[in-house]
Coordinates of C-alpha atoms and ligand atoms in Angstrom, one line a residue:
M10 CA -5.6 8.4 -24.0
R11 CA -4.6 11.4 -21.8
E12 CA -1.4 11.3 -19.8
L13 CA -1.4 10.4 -16.2
V14 CA -1.3 13.4 -13.9
I15 CA -0.3 13.1 -10.3
Y16 CA 0.0 15.6 -7.4
N17 CA 3.6 15.9 -6.3
T18 CA 4.1 17.0 -2.7
L19 CA 7.6 18.1 -3.7
T20 CA 6.3 20.8 -6.2
K21 CA 2.9 21.2 -4.6
K22 CA 1.2 20.8 -7.9
K23 CA -0.2 18.2 -10.3
E24 CA 2.4 17.1 -12.8
I25 CA 2.4 15.0 -15.9
F26 CA 3.9 11.6 -14.9
K27 CA 7.1 10.8 -16.7
T28 CA 9.1 7.7 -15.9
I29 CA 12.9 7.4 -15.7
N30 CA 12.9 4.3 -17.9
P31 CA 10.3 4.1 -20.7
G32 CA 7.4 1.8 -19.7
K33 CA 8.8 1.1 -16.3
V34 CA 7.9 2.4 -12.8
G35 CA 9.9 2.0 -9.6
I36 CA 7.7 2.8 -6.6
Y37 CA 8.7 2.7 -2.9
T38 CA 6.0 2.8 -0.2
C39 CA 6.8 3.1 3.5
G40 CA 5.6 -0.1 5.1
P41 CA 4.4 -1.0 8.6
T42 CA 6.4 -0.9 11.8
V43 CA 5.7 -4.4 13.1
Y44 CA 5.2 -3.7 16.8
N45 CA 1.5 -4.2 16.8
F46 CA -1.4 -5.0 14.4
V47 CA -1.8 -2.4 11.8
H48 CA -5.0 -0.3 12.1
I49 CA -7.3 0.6 9.3
G50 CA -5.8 4.1 9.1
N51 CA -2.5 2.4 8.0
L52 CA -4.6 0.2 5.8
R53 CA -6.2 3.3 4.1
T54 CA -2.7 4.3 3.0
F55 CA -1.7 0.8 1.9
I56 CA -5.0 0.5 -0.1
F57 CA -4.4 3.9 -1.8
E58 CA -0.9 2.6 -2.8
D59 CA -2.5 -0.6 -4.0
L60 CA -4.9 1.4 -6.2
F61 CA -2.0 3.4 -7.5
V62 CA 0.1 0.4 -8.4
R63 CA -2.9 -1.5 -9.9
F64 CA -3.8 1.5 -12.0
L65 CA -0.2 2.0 -13.2
R66 CA -0.2 -1.7 -14.3
Y67 CA -3.6 -1.3 -15.8
I68 CA -2.4 1.5 -18.1
G69 CA 0.5 -0.6 -19.1
Y70 CA 3.5 0.1 -16.9
D71 CA 5.8 -2.6 -15.7
V72 CA 5.9 -1.7 -12.0
T73 CA 8.4 -2.7 -9.4
H74 CA 6.9 -2.1 -6.0
V75 CA 9.0 -2.2 -2.9
M76 CA 7.5 -1.9 0.6
N77 CA 9.8 -2.1 3.6
I78 CA 9.1 -3.7 6.9
T79 CA 10.4 -1.7 9.9
D80 CA 11.4 -4.5 12.3
V81 CA 13.8 -2.5 14.5
D82 CA 13.1 0.8 16.0
D83 CA 12.2 2.3 19.4
K84 CA 8.7 0.8 19.5
T85 CA 9.6 -2.7 18.4
I86 CA 12.4 -2.9 21.0
R87 CA 10.1 -1.6 23.7
G88 CA 7.5 -4.1 22.8
S89 CA 9.8 -7.1 22.8
K90 CA 11.3 -6.0 26.1
N91 CA 7.8 -5.7 27.7
E92 CA 7.0 -9.2 26.6
N93 CA 10.4 -10.5 27.4
I94 CA 11.0 -12.2 24.1
K95 CA 13.6 -11.8 21.3
L96 CA 13.0 -8.9 18.9
S97 CA 12.7 -11.2 15.9
D98 CA 10.1 -13.4 17.7
Y99 CA 8.1 -10.3 18.6
T100 CA 8.1 -8.7 15.2
Y101 CA 7.5 -12.1 13.4
K102 CA 4.0 -12.2 15.0
Y103 CA 3.0 -8.8 13.6
K104 CA 4.7 -9.3 10.3
K105 CA 2.7 -12.4 9.8
A106 CA -0.5 -10.6 10.8
F107 CA 0.3 -7.8 8.4
F108 CA 0.6 -10.2 5.5
E109 CA -2.7 -11.9 6.5
D110 CA -4.4 -8.5 6.6
I111 CA -3.3 -7.3 3.2
E112 CA -4.3 -10.7 1.7
T113 CA -7.7 -10.4 3.3
L114 CA -8.1 -6.9 1.8
N115 CA -7.0 -8.1 -1.6
I116 CA -3.9 -5.9 -1.7
V117 CA -1.6 -7.0 -4.5
K118 CA 1.7 -8.1 -3.0
A119 CA 4.7 -5.9 -3.5
N120 CA 7.6 -7.3 -5.5
Y121 CA 9.9 -6.9 -2.5
Y122 CA 9.3 -6.6 1.3
P123 CA 12.8 -5.8 2.6
E124 CA 13.3 -5.9 6.3
A125 CA 15.4 -3.4 8.1
T126 CA 17.3 -5.9 10.2
K127 CA 18.5 -7.6 7.1
H128 CA 19.9 -4.4 5.6
I129 CA 22.2 -3.1 8.3
K130 CA 25.3 -3.3 6.0
E131 CA 23.6 -1.0 3.4
M132 CA 22.7 1.5 6.1
V133 CA 26.2 1.5 7.5
N134 CA 27.6 2.1 4.0
I135 CA 25.5 5.3 3.7
I136 CA 26.4 6.5 7.1
K137 CA 30.2 6.0 6.5
T138 CA 30.0 8.1 3.3
L139 CA 28.0 10.8 5.1
L140 CA 30.7 10.9 7.9
E141 CA 33.5 11.0 5.2
K142 CA 31.7 14.0 3.5
G143 CA 31.4 15.8 6.9
I144 CA 27.6 15.9 6.7
A145 CA 27.2 13.5 9.5
Y146 CA 29.0 13.7 12.9
K147 CA 29.6 11.4 15.8
T148 CA 28.8 12.6 19.3
E149 CA 30.6 11.6 22.5
D150 CA 28.3 8.7 23.2
G151 CA 29.1 7.2 19.8
S152 CA 25.8 8.1 18.1
I153 CA 25.9 9.6 14.6
Y154 CA 23.7 12.5 13.5
F155 CA 22.9 14.1 10.2
S156 CA 23.6 17.8 10.3
I157 CA 20.7 19.5 8.6
S158 CA 22.5 22.8 8.3
K159 CA 25.0 21.1 5.9
F160 CA 22.2 20.1 3.5
K161 CA 21.1 23.2 1.7
E162 CA 17.9 21.7 0.3
Y163 CA 16.6 20.7 3.7
G164 CA 12.9 21.5 4.0
K165 CA 12.2 21.3 0.3
L166 CA 9.5 18.7 0.7
S167 CA 7.8 19.9 3.9
G168 CA 8.2 23.6 3.3
F169 CA 10.4 24.2 6.4
N170 CA 13.1 26.8 5.9
P171 CA 16.2 25.9 7.8
D172 CA 17.6 29.5 7.4
E173 CA 14.9 30.5 9.9
L174 CA 16.6 28.4 12.5
K175 CA 18.5 30.5 15.0
D176 CA 22.0 29.2 15.8
G177 CA 21.7 26.4 18.3
A178 CA 18.0 26.2 18.0
S179 CA 18.0 23.0 16.2
G180 CA 19.4 20.6 18.8
R181 CA 19.4 16.9 18.3
V182 CA 17.0 14.1 18.6
K183 CA 17.8 10.5 19.1
L184 CA 14.3 9.2 19.0
D185 CA 12.6 7.9 15.9
E186 CA 9.6 10.1 16.4
Y187 CA 9.7 13.8 17.2
S188 CA 7.6 16.9 16.8
K189 CA 6.4 17.8 13.4
D190 CA 7.3 21.4 13.7
Q191 CA 10.8 21.0 15.2
P192 CA 13.4 20.3 12.7
V193 CA 16.5 18.9 14.3
D194 CA 19.7 17.0 13.5
F195 CA 18.4 13.5 13.4
V196 CA 20.0 10.3 14.4
L197 CA 21.4 8.0 11.7
W198 CA 23.1 5.5 14.1
K199 CA 22.2 5.1 17.8
S200 CA 25.0 4.0 20.0
Y201 CA 24.4 0.9 22.1
N202 CA 22.5 1.5 25.3
E203 CA 21.7 -1.1 27.9
D204 CA 18.0 -0.5 27.3
D205 CA 18.5 -2.1 23.9
G206 CA 19.3 -5.5 25.5
D207 CA 20.5 -7.9 22.9
V208 CA 19.5 -5.7 20.0
F209 CA 22.7 -4.3 18.5
W210 CA 25.1 -4.7 15.6
E211 CA 28.9 -4.4 15.8
T212 CA 29.7 -2.4 12.7
E213 CA 32.3 -0.1 11.2
V214 CA 30.4 2.9 12.6
G215 CA 30.3 1.4 16.0
K216 CA 28.1 -0.9 18.2
G217 CA 24.5 0.1 18.1
R218 CA 21.5 0.2 15.8
P219 CA 20.1 2.3 12.9
G220 CA 17.7 5.2 13.2
W221 CA 14.4 4.8 11.5
H222 CA 14.9 7.2 8.6
I223 CA 18.1 5.7 7.3
E224 CA 16.3 2.3 7.0
C225 CA 14.1 3.6 4.2
S226 CA 16.9 5.3 2.3
A227 CA 19.0 2.2 2.3
M228 CA 16.3 -0.2 1.3
S229 CA 14.7 2.0 -1.4
M230 CA 18.1 2.7 -3.1
K231 CA 19.1 -0.9 -2.9
Y232 CA 16.1 -2.2 -4.7
L233 CA 15.2 0.7 -7.0
G234 CA 18.5 2.6 -7.6
D235 CA 19.7 6.0 -6.3
T236 CA 16.8 7.7 -8.1
F237 CA 13.4 6.1 -8.7
D238 CA 10.0 7.3 -9.9
I239 CA 7.6 7.4 -7.0
H240 CA 7.8 7.5 -3.2
C241 CA 4.6 7.1 -1.2
G242 CA 3.3 7.3 2.3
G243 CA 0.7 8.9 4.5
I244 CA 0.9 12.7 5.0
D245 CA 2.4 12.2 8.5
N246 CA 5.5 10.8 6.7
I247 CA 6.2 14.1 5.0
F248 CA 7.9 15.5 8.0
P249 CA 10.3 14.4 9.4
H250 CA 10.5 11.0 7.8
H251 CA 10.5 11.8 4.1
E252 CA 12.3 15.1 4.5
N253 CA 15.1 13.2 6.3
E254 CA 15.1 10.4 3.7
I255 CA 15.6 13.0 0.9
A256 CA 18.4 14.8 2.8
Q257 CA 20.5 11.7 3.7
S258 CA 20.0 10.0 0.3
K259 CA 20.9 13.1 -1.8
A260 CA 23.8 14.0 0.5
Y261 CA 25.0 10.4 0.0
S262 CA 24.5 9.9 -3.7
G263 CA 24.4 13.4 -5.1
K264 CA 21.1 12.5 -6.8
D265 CA 17.4 13.0 -6.0
L266 CA 15.9 10.0 -4.2
A267 CA 12.6 10.0 -6.0
N268 CA 10.9 12.2 -8.7
Y269 CA 7.3 12.1 -7.4
W270 CA 6.4 12.2 -3.7
V271 CA 2.8 11.1 -3.3
H272 CA 1.0 11.2 0.1
S273 CA -2.4 10.1 1.2
A274 CA -4.6 11.9 3.7
F275 CA -5.6 10.5 7.0
L276 CA -8.3 8.2 8.0
N277 CA -9.9 10.1 10.9
V278 CA -12.3 9.4 13.7
N279 CA -14.4 12.4 14.7
N280 CA -12.1 14.5 12.6
E281 CA -9.0 13.4 14.5
K282 CA -6.3 11.2 13.0
M283 CA -6.8 7.5 13.7
A284 CA -3.7 6.5 15.7
K285 CA -2.5 3.9 18.1
S286 CA -1.4 6.5 20.6
K287 CA -4.9 8.1 20.7
G288 CA -6.7 4.8 21.3
N289 CA -9.3 5.7 18.6
F290 CA -8.4 2.9 16.2
Y291 CA -9.8 -0.2 14.8
T292 CA -7.8 -3.1 13.5
L293 CA -9.1 -5.1 10.5
R294 CA -9.7 -7.9 12.9
D295 CA -11.9 -5.8 15.1
L296 CA -14.1 -5.1 12.1
L297 CA -14.2 -8.6 10.8
D298 CA -15.2 -9.8 14.3
K299 CA -18.1 -7.4 14.0
G300 CA -19.2 -9.3 10.9
Y301 CA -18.2 -6.8 8.2
H302 CA -17.1 -8.2 4.9
P303 CA -13.5 -7.4 4.1
M304 CA -14.5 -6.0 0.7
A305 CA -16.9 -3.6 2.2
I306 CA -14.0 -2.4 4.3
R307 CA -11.7 -2.1 1.3
Y308 CA -14.4 -0.3 -0.7
S309 CA -14.9 2.2 2.2
L310 CA -11.2 3.0 2.3
I311 CA -10.7 3.2 -1.5
S312 CA -13.7 5.1 -2.7
T313 CA -12.7 8.6 -1.3
H314 CA -10.0 10.5 -3.2
Y315 CA -6.6 9.8 -1.6
R316 CA -5.9 13.4 -0.8
Q317 CA -9.1 13.9 1.0
P318 CA -9.4 13.1 4.7
L319 CA -11.9 10.4 5.3
N320 CA -13.9 10.2 8.5
F321 CA -14.4 6.6 9.6
S322 CA -17.6 5.2 10.9
E323 CA -19.3 1.8 10.8
E324 CA -22.1 3.6 8.9
L325 CA -19.5 4.0 6.1
I326 CA -18.9 0.3 5.9
K327 CA -22.6 -0.4 5.9
Q328 CA -23.1 2.0 3.0
S329 CA -20.3 0.2 1.1
Q330 CA -21.9 -3.1 1.8
S331 CA -25.1 -2.0 0.3
T332 CA -23.3 -0.6 -2.8
L333 CA -21.6 -4.1 -3.2
N334 CA -25.0 -5.8 -2.8
R335 CA -26.4 -3.7 -5.6
I336 CA -23.6 -4.7 -7.9
K337 CA -24.1 -8.3 -6.9
E338 CA -27.8 -8.0 -7.8
F339 CA -26.9 -6.5 -11.1
I340 CA -24.5 -9.4 -11.8
V341 CA -27.2 -12.0 -10.9
R342 CA -29.7 -10.2 -13.1
I343 CA -27.3 -10.1 -16.1
K344 CA -26.5 -13.8 -15.6
S345 CA -30.2 -14.6 -15.8
I346 CA -30.8 -12.9 -19.2
K347 CA -33.1 -15.2 -21.2
K348 CA -33.3 -13.6 -24.7
D349 CA -30.8 -14.7 -27.3
K350 CA -30.0 -11.6 -29.2
T351 CA -29.2 -8.1 -28.0
E352 CA -31.0 -5.2 -29.6
I353 CA -28.9 -2.3 -28.5
N354 CA -25.3 -1.3 -28.9
V355 CA -23.7 -2.6 -25.7
D356 CA -20.2 -2.1 -27.0
D357 CA -20.8 1.6 -27.3
I358 CA -22.0 1.9 -23.7
I359 CA -19.0 -0.1 -22.5
I360 CA -16.4 2.0 -24.4
K361 CA -17.9 5.3 -23.2
S362 CA -18.0 4.0 -19.6
K363 CA -14.5 2.6 -19.8
N364 CA -13.1 5.9 -21.2
A365 CA -14.8 7.9 -18.4
F366 CA -13.5 5.5 -15.8
V367 CA -9.9 5.6 -17.1
E368 CA -9.8 9.3 -17.9
N369 CA -10.8 10.2 -14.3
L370 CA -8.2 8.0 -12.8
L371 CA -5.6 9.5 -15.1
D372 CA -6.4 12.8 -13.4
D373 CA -4.6 12.3 -10.1
L374 CA -6.6 9.0 -9.4
N375 CA -9.8 10.9 -9.2
I376 CA -11.8 7.9 -7.9
S377 CA -15.2 9.4 -7.2
P378 CA -16.1 10.4 -10.8
A379 CA -14.4 7.2 -12.0
L380 CA -16.7 5.1 -9.9
A381 CA -19.6 7.3 -10.9
A382 CA -18.9 6.4 -14.5
F383 CA -19.1 2.7 -13.5
F384 CA -22.4 3.2 -11.7
E385 CA -23.7 5.1 -14.7
F386 CA -22.8 2.1 -16.8
I387 CA -24.9 -0.2 -14.5
R388 CA -27.8 2.3 -14.6
K389 CA -27.8 2.5 -18.4
I390 CA -27.6 -1.3 -18.9
N391 CA -30.3 -1.9 -16.3
S392 CA -32.6 0.6 -18.1
K393 CA -32.2 -1.4 -21.3
Y394 CA -32.5 -4.8 -19.7
D395 CA -35.4 -5.9 -21.9
D396 CA -33.2 -5.3 -25.0
L397 CA -30.3 -7.5 -23.8
G398 CA -29.6 -10.9 -25.0
K399 CA -27.3 -13.7 -23.9
D400 CA -24.7 -12.6 -26.4
S401 CA -24.0 -9.6 -24.2
I402 CA -23.6 -11.4 -20.8
E403 CA -19.8 -11.9 -21.1
K404 CA -19.2 -8.4 -22.4
I405 CA -21.1 -6.8 -19.5
L406 CA -19.5 -9.0 -16.8
G407 CA -16.2 -8.6 -18.6
F408 CA -16.3 -4.9 -18.1
I409 CA -17.0 -5.2 -14.4
K410 CA -14.1 -7.6 -14.1
E411 CA -11.9 -5.1 -16.0
V412 CA -12.9 -2.3 -13.6
D413 CA -12.1 -4.6 -10.8
K414 CA -8.5 -5.0 -11.9
V415 CA -8.1 -1.5 -10.5
I416 CA -10.7 -1.4 -7.7
G417 CA -10.2 -4.9 -6.4
C418 CA -13.5 -5.2 -4.5
F419 CA -15.8 -7.1 -6.8
D420 CA -14.3 -10.5 -7.4
H421 CA -16.3 -12.3 -4.7
L422 CA -19.6 -11.0 -6.2
F423 CA -19.1 -13.3 -9.2
K424 CA -18.7 -16.4 -7.0
D425 CA -21.5 -18.8 -6.7
E426 CA -23.0 -18.5 -3.2
N427 CA -23.3 -22.3 -3.2
L428 CA -19.7 -22.9 -3.8
D429 CA -18.9 -25.0 -0.8
K430 CA -16.3 -24.3 1.7
E431 CA -14.3 -27.3 0.6
I432 CA -13.5 -25.8 -2.8
E433 CA -12.4 -22.5 -1.3
Q434 CA -10.2 -24.5 1.1
L435 CA -8.7 -26.5 -1.8
I436 CA -7.8 -23.2 -3.6
K437 CA -6.1 -22.0 -0.5
E438 CA -4.1 -25.2 -0.1
R439 CA -3.0 -25.1 -3.7
E440 CA -1.7 -21.5 -3.2
E441 CA 0.1 -22.7 -0.1
A442 CA 1.6 -25.6 -2.0
R443 CA 2.7 -23.3 -4.8
R444 CA 4.3 -21.0 -2.4
N445 CA 6.2 -24.0 -1.0
K446 CA 7.2 -25.0 -4.5
D447 CA 5.3 -28.3 -4.0
F448 CA 4.0 -28.3 -7.6
K449 CA 3.0 -32.0 -7.5
K450 CA 0.5 -31.3 -4.8
A451 CA -0.6 -28.1 -6.5
D452 CA -1.4 -30.0 -9.7
E453 CA -3.3 -32.7 -7.8
I454 CA -5.5 -30.0 -6.3
R455 CA -6.0 -28.4 -9.7
N456 CA -7.1 -31.7 -11.2
K457 CA -9.4 -32.4 -8.2
L458 CA -11.1 -29.1 -8.7
L459 CA -11.3 -29.7 -12.5
S460 CA -13.2 -32.9 -11.7
K461 CA -15.7 -30.8 -9.7
G462 CA -16.1 -28.5 -12.7
I463 CA -13.9 -25.7 -11.4
I464 CA -11.2 -24.3 -13.6
L465 CA -8.4 -22.3 -12.2
K466 CA -6.6 -19.4 -13.9
D467 CA -3.4 -18.0 -12.6
T468 CA -3.2 -14.3 -13.2
K469 CA -0.8 -11.6 -12.1
E470 CA -3.3 -10.6 -9.4
G471 CA -3.6 -14.2 -8.1
T472 CA -5.6 -17.3 -8.8
I473 CA -9.1 -16.9 -10.1
W474 CA -11.6 -19.6 -10.8
E475 CA -14.5 -20.2 -13.1
K476 CA -17.2 -22.8 -13.3
I477 CA -17.1 -24.8 -16.5
Ligands
LIG24 P1 3.6 3.4 10.6 O1 3.6 1.9 10.8 O2 3.1 4.3 11.7 O3 4.9 3.9 10.0 O4 2.5 3.7 9.4 C1 2.4 3.0 8.2 C2 1.7 3.9 7.2 O5 0.4 4.2 7.6 C3 2.4 5.2 6.9 O6 2.5 5.4 5.5 C4 1.6 6.2 7.6 O7 1.7 7.5 7.0 C5 0.2 5.6 7.5 N1 -0.8 6.1 8.5 C6 -0.7 6.1 9.8 N2 -1.8 6.5 10.4 C7 -2.7 6.8 9.4 C8 -4.1 7.3 9.3 N3 -4.8 7.6 10.4 N4 -4.6 7.4 8.1 C9 -3.9 7.1 7.0 N5 -2.7 6.7 7.0 C10 -2.0 6.5 8.1
LIG25 ZN1 9.8 5.1 5.2

């Protein structure tokens, strides 16, 4: 097998992927700011990250995936104030919605979802060290800033050259979000201001709250170590967020934060970034309400190369739906093979298709030719349908299931349409019972399903079922 090659934003080229620890990968992906429902632009990035993690696991890596939840920043505070409720009550609603959305889209859960408000101590520790080293400074109002002129590598990721800054041109910014072409000393700790209401922490660096960037540095290093393998996000994270993460982390630990910085392109609408602020967004719920199947949405977002902008339209989802329908028809056709013995070499077709599928993904997750290899497999098998026997059914369906370990869109196509709602409900209840460690109830449900001829299998990716 070839080696995995991935485009590193840091070096602006494709590189052979080498891990810090043999066989293990630590990956950090910037998670949602829980001030509203995520839109499908955000979900494009999360689905790309899911593809990446699934593929790393598929080729044998033991992956630890960490995704943060930003539950304190300017936007969450503003939102909770507008609704006149506690910050934690406000963010809880959107955190819950986020987890529902990723489950609906069959995104494999990360190993850890650290929340910013639960890691203030870790952030304060970093800030203290940066103050001691003279890289951070406190202003009169008690806020603490990172001095970008003290960090010589500033700009390495985004290409900005701080030497080009005229004296005094940099200024300071206390907001979490600021202009993409205006590098400035950024805030690490925001001193308390009455607008923050009851959102503050009394800490060794003062009364206040953290800036957004320090949240990710503290949480990634806590769960993955000072240096880990991969850091992901959408391209809008490159500057300032990731540039700032790199600066404050290395200034703190003396080590590089991550070896590979991997960014996905935008989901656009009419060639403009889908964004809350532009009002040109769809949430997952908007699309489900219109009757689209979640897997058609997932397929739409996963099937374009992650570094290529993708223009969103409902037409795109309709095309994906018809692609999934064709795969479904193929599965049904294969299940209905009548002959006993196969008269062609199915193994050979499968091996070649599998190699093409994997080799393309090894090349910077080149999804289009990988999927093309899969459809070529369907075409070849279909063209030899009359030569197929029952002894090939499992092999053929097995290959689709194998591809789906990475793509994650086809599982429902195997399900019997007549499977009644009650069974699906029971599977959900069992998952819930297991989450609550109520194993007695979980076993009862398993046995009940067994009596209906449904066998459950618990896999890394979740529970799957088969008819006996
Ligand atoms: P946020 O909650 O704004 O921090 O965004 C969460 C993730 O979604 C980040 O990785 C962003 O880069 C990503 N993101 C935001 N808008 C889009 C978009 N239109 N297309 C793709 N990714 C996006
Ligand atoms: Zn982040």
